[in-house]
Coordinates of C-alpha atoms and ligand atoms in Angstrom, one line a residue:
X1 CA 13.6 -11.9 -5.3
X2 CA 10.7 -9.9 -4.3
X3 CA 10.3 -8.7 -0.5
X4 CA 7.1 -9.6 1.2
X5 CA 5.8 -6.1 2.4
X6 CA 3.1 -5.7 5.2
X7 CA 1.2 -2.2 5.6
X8 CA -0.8 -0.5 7.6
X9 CA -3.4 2.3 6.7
X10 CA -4.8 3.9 9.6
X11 CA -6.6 5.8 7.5
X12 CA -8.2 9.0 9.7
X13 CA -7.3 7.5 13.3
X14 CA -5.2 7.8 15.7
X15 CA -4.2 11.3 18.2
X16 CA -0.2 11.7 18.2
X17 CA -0.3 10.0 21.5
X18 CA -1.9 7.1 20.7
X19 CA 0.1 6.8 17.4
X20 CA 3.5 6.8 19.4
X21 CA 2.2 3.8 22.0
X22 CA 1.2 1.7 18.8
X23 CA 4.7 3.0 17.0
X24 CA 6.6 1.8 20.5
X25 CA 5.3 -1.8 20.6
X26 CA 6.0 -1.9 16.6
X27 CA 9.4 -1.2 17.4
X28 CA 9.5 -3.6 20.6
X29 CA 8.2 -6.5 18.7
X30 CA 10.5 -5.4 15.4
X31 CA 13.7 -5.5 17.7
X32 CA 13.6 -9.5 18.4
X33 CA 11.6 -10.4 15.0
X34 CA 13.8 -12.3 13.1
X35 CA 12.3 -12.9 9.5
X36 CA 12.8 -16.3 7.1
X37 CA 11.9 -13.8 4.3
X38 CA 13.3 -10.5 2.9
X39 CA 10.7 -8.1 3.9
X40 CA 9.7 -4.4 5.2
X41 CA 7.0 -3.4 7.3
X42 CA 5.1 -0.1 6.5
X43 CA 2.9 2.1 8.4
X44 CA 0.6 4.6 6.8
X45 CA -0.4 7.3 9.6
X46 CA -2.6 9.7 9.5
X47 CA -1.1 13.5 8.2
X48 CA -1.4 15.1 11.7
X49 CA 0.7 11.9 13.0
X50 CA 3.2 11.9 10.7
X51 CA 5.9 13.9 12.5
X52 CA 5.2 11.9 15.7
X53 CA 6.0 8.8 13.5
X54 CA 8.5 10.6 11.8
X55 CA 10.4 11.6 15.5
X56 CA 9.3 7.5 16.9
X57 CA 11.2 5.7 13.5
X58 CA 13.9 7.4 12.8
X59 CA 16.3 5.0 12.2
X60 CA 13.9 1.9 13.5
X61 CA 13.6 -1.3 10.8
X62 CA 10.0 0.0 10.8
X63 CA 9.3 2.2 7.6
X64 CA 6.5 5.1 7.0
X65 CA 4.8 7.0 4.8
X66 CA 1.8 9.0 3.8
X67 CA -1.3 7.9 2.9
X68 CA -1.7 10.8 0.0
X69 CA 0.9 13.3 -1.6
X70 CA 0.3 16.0 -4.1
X71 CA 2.1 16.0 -7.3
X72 CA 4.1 19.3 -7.5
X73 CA 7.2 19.3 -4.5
X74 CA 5.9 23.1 -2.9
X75 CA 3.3 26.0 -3.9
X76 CA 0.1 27.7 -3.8
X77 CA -1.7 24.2 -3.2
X78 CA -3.5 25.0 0.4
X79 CA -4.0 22.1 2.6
X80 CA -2.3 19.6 0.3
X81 CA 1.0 17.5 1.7
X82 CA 4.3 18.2 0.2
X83 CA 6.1 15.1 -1.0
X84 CA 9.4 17.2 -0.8
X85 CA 8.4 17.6 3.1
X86 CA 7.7 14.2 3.3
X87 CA 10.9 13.2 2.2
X88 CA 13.3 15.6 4.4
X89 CA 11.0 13.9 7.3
X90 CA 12.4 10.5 6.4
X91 CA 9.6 9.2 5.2
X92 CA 10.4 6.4 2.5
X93 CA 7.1 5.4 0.8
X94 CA 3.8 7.4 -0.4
X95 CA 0.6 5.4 -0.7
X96 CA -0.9 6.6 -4.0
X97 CA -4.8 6.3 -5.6
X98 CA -6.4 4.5 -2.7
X99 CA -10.2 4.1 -3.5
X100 CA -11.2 6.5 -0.6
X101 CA -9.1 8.9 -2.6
X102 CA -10.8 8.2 -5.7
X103 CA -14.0 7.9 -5.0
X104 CA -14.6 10.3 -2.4
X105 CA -11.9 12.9 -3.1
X106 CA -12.6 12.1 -7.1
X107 CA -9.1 11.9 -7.9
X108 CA -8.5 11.3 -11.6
X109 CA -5.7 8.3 -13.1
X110 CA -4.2 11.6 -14.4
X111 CA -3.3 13.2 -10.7
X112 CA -2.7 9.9 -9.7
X113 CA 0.2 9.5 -12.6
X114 CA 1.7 12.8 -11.4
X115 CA 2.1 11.6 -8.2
X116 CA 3.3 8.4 -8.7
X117 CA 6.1 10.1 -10.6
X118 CA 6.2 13.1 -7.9
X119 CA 7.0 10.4 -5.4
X120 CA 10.0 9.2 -7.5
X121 CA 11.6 12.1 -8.3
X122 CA 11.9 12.3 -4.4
X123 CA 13.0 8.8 -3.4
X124 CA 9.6 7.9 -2.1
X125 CA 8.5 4.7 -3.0
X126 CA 4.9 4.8 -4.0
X127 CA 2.2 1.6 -3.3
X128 CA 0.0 2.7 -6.3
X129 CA -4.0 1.1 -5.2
X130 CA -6.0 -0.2 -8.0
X131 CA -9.7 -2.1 -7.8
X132 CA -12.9 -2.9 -9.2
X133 CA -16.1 -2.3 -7.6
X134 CA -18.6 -5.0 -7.3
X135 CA -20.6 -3.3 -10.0
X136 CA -17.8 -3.7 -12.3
X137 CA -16.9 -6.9 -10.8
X138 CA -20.7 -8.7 -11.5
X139 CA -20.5 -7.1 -15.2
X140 CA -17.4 -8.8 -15.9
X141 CA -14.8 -6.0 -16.2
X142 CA -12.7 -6.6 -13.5
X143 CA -9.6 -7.1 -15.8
X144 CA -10.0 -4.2 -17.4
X145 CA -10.6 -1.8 -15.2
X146 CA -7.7 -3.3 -13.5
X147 CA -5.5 -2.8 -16.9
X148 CA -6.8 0.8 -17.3
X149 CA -5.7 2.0 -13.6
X150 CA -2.4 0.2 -14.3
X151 CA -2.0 2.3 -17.6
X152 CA -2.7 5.1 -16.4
X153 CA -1.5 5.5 -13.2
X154 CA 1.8 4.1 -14.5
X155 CA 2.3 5.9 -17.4
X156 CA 4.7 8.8 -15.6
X157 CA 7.0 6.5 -13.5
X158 CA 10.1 6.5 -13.6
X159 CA 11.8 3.5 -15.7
X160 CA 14.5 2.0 -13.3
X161 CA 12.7 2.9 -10.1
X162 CA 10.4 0.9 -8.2
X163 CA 7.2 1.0 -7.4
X164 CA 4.5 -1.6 -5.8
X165 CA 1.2 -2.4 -6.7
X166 CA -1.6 -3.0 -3.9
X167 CA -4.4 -4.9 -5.4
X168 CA -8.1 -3.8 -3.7
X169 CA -11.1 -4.8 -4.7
X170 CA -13.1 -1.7 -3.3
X171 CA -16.4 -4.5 -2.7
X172 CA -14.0 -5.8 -0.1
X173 CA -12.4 -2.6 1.7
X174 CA -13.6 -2.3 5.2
X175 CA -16.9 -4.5 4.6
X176 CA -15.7 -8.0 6.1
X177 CA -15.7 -9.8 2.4
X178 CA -12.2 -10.8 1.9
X179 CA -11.9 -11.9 -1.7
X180 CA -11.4 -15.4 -1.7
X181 CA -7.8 -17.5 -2.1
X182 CA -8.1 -18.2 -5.9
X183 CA -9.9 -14.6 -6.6
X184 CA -7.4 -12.8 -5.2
X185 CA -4.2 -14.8 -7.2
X186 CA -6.2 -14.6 -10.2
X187 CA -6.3 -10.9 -10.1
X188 CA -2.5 -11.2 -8.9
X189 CA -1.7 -13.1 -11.6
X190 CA -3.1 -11.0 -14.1
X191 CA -1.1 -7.8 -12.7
X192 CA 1.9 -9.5 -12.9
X193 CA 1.5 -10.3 -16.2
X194 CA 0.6 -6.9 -17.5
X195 CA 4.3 -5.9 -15.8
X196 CA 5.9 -8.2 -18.2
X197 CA 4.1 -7.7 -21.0
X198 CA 4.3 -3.7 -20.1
X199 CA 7.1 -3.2 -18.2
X200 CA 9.6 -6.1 -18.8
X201 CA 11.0 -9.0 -17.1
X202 CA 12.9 -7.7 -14.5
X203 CA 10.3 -5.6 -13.4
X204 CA 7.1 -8.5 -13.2
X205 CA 9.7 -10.2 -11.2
X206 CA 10.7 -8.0 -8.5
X207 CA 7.9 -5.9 -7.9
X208 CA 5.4 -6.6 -5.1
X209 CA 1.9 -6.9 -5.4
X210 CA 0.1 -6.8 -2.2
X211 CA -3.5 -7.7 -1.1
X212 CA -6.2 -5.3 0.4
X213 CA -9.2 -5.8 1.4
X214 CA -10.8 -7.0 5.1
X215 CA -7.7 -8.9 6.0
X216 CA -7.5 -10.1 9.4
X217 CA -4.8 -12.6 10.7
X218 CA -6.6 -15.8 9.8
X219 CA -7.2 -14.7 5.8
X220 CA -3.4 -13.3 5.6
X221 CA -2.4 -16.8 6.3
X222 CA -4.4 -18.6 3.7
X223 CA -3.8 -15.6 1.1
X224 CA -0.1 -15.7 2.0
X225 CA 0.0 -19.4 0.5
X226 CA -0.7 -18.0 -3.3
X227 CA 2.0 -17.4 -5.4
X228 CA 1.5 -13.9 -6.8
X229 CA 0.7 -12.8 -2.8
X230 CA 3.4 -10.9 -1.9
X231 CA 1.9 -9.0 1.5
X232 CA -0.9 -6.9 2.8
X233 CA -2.1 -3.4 3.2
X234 CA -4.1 -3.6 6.4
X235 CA -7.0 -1.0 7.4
X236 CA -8.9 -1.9 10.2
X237 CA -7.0 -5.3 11.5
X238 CA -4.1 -3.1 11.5
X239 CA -5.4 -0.4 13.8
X240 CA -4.4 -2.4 16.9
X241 CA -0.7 -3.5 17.3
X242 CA -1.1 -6.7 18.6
X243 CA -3.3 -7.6 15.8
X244 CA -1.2 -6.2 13.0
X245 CA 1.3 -8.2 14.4
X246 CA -0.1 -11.3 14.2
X247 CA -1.0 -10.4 10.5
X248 CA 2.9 -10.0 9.5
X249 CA 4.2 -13.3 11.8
X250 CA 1.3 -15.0 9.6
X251 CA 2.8 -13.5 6.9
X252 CA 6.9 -13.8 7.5
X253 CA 7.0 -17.3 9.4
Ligands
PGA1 P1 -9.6 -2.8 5.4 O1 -8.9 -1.5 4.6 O2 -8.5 -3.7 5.8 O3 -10.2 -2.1 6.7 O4 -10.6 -3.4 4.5 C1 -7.9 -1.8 3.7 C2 -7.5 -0.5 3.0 O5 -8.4 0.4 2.8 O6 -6.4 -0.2 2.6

């Protein structure tokens, strides 16, 4: 079965005080949450909160990770983050190819490969982004755009290892358009069936494919009924507790 998965990106907020009050009352609310479904809950800090989150979760149900990685372990690469740092910090997941990354750092499907499999060959689970803009969305291409950053970004993994897929249109990323229901499983749908045809059976089956894009707690619930919907990664509604909160119990009840 797949595991519903619920993230947030904090993208660059948050002082190492504030990031341990919001990490406290994850870990309050986590300690009594009792889930119908099998699932994780994920937060993407900023880097200069990382070892605060790091010192906060160790060994809380909570998970972490970063919100970029580089793709060698160590070396001459100044102000890049170390995946093999990120690891011996505990962290189990890297969040790879996000569209801020793309677009405004210009990173390439090629880097983007060589850290999804520099993730791997540490045990960190990478949540590879892919989306269309609306340009490529009005002219039609969204499929294959969607194809190509699967491809490509891909193309290094690991076979036997897993992975997960977060699905966002970059038209809906921090601009209050959530895609619709039906959009939204149609590009699901699609995704998954690249995995099968691509990477097998076993892998369209268990690998989760999450939504992003302007979700707040109202949308989650209606996006959560679709079948190819297997979570969220949460930017802005996620930046509060409480409100990220009410975005997983939508979610996991
Ligand atoms: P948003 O961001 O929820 O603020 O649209 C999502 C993301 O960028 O991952």
């Amino acid at each position: 079965m797949r595991k519903k998965l619920i993230c947030a990106n904090w993208k660059m907020h948050k002082t190492p005080d504030e990031a341990e009050l919001y990490l406290r009352a994850m870990i309050d609310w986590s300690i009594s949450f009792k889930s119908n479904h099998e699932s994780e809950v994920v937060i993407f800090p900023s880097q200069l909160c990382l070892e605060t989150t790091s010192r906060i979760l160790k060994d809380q149900k909570v998970q972490w990770g970063a919100q970029n990685i580089y793709s060698e372990v160590q070396g001459a690469f100044t102000g890049e983050t170390s995946p093999k740092v990120l690891a011996q910090l505990g962290a189990q997941w890297a969040l790879i190819g996000h569209s801020e990354r793309r677009q405004i750092f210009k990173e390439t499907d090629e880097m983007i490969a060589k850290k999804v499999a520099a993730a791997q060959s540490l045990q960190l689970s990478p949540l590879l982004c892919i989306g269309e803009t609306l340009q490529q969305r009005e002219y039609g291409q969204t499929f294959s755009i969607l194809e190509q950053q699967l491809a490509e970004g891909l193309r290094l993994r690991k076979p036997g290892q897993s992975f997960s897929i977060a699905y966002e249109p970059v038209w809906a990323i921090g601009t209050g358009k959530v895609a619709q229901p039906q959009e939204a499983q149609d590009a699901h749908r699609m995704i998954r069936n690249w995995l099968l045809k691509n990477c097998g059976g076993e892998v369209a089956l268990t690998t989760s494919i999450l939504y992003g894009g302007s979700v707040k707690p109202d949308s989650a619930a209606q996006l959560n009924q679709q079948p190819d919907i297997d979570g969220f990664l949460v930017g802005g509604a996620a930046l509060e507790a409480d409100s990220f909160i009410s975005i997983i119990t939508n979610t996991l009840l």
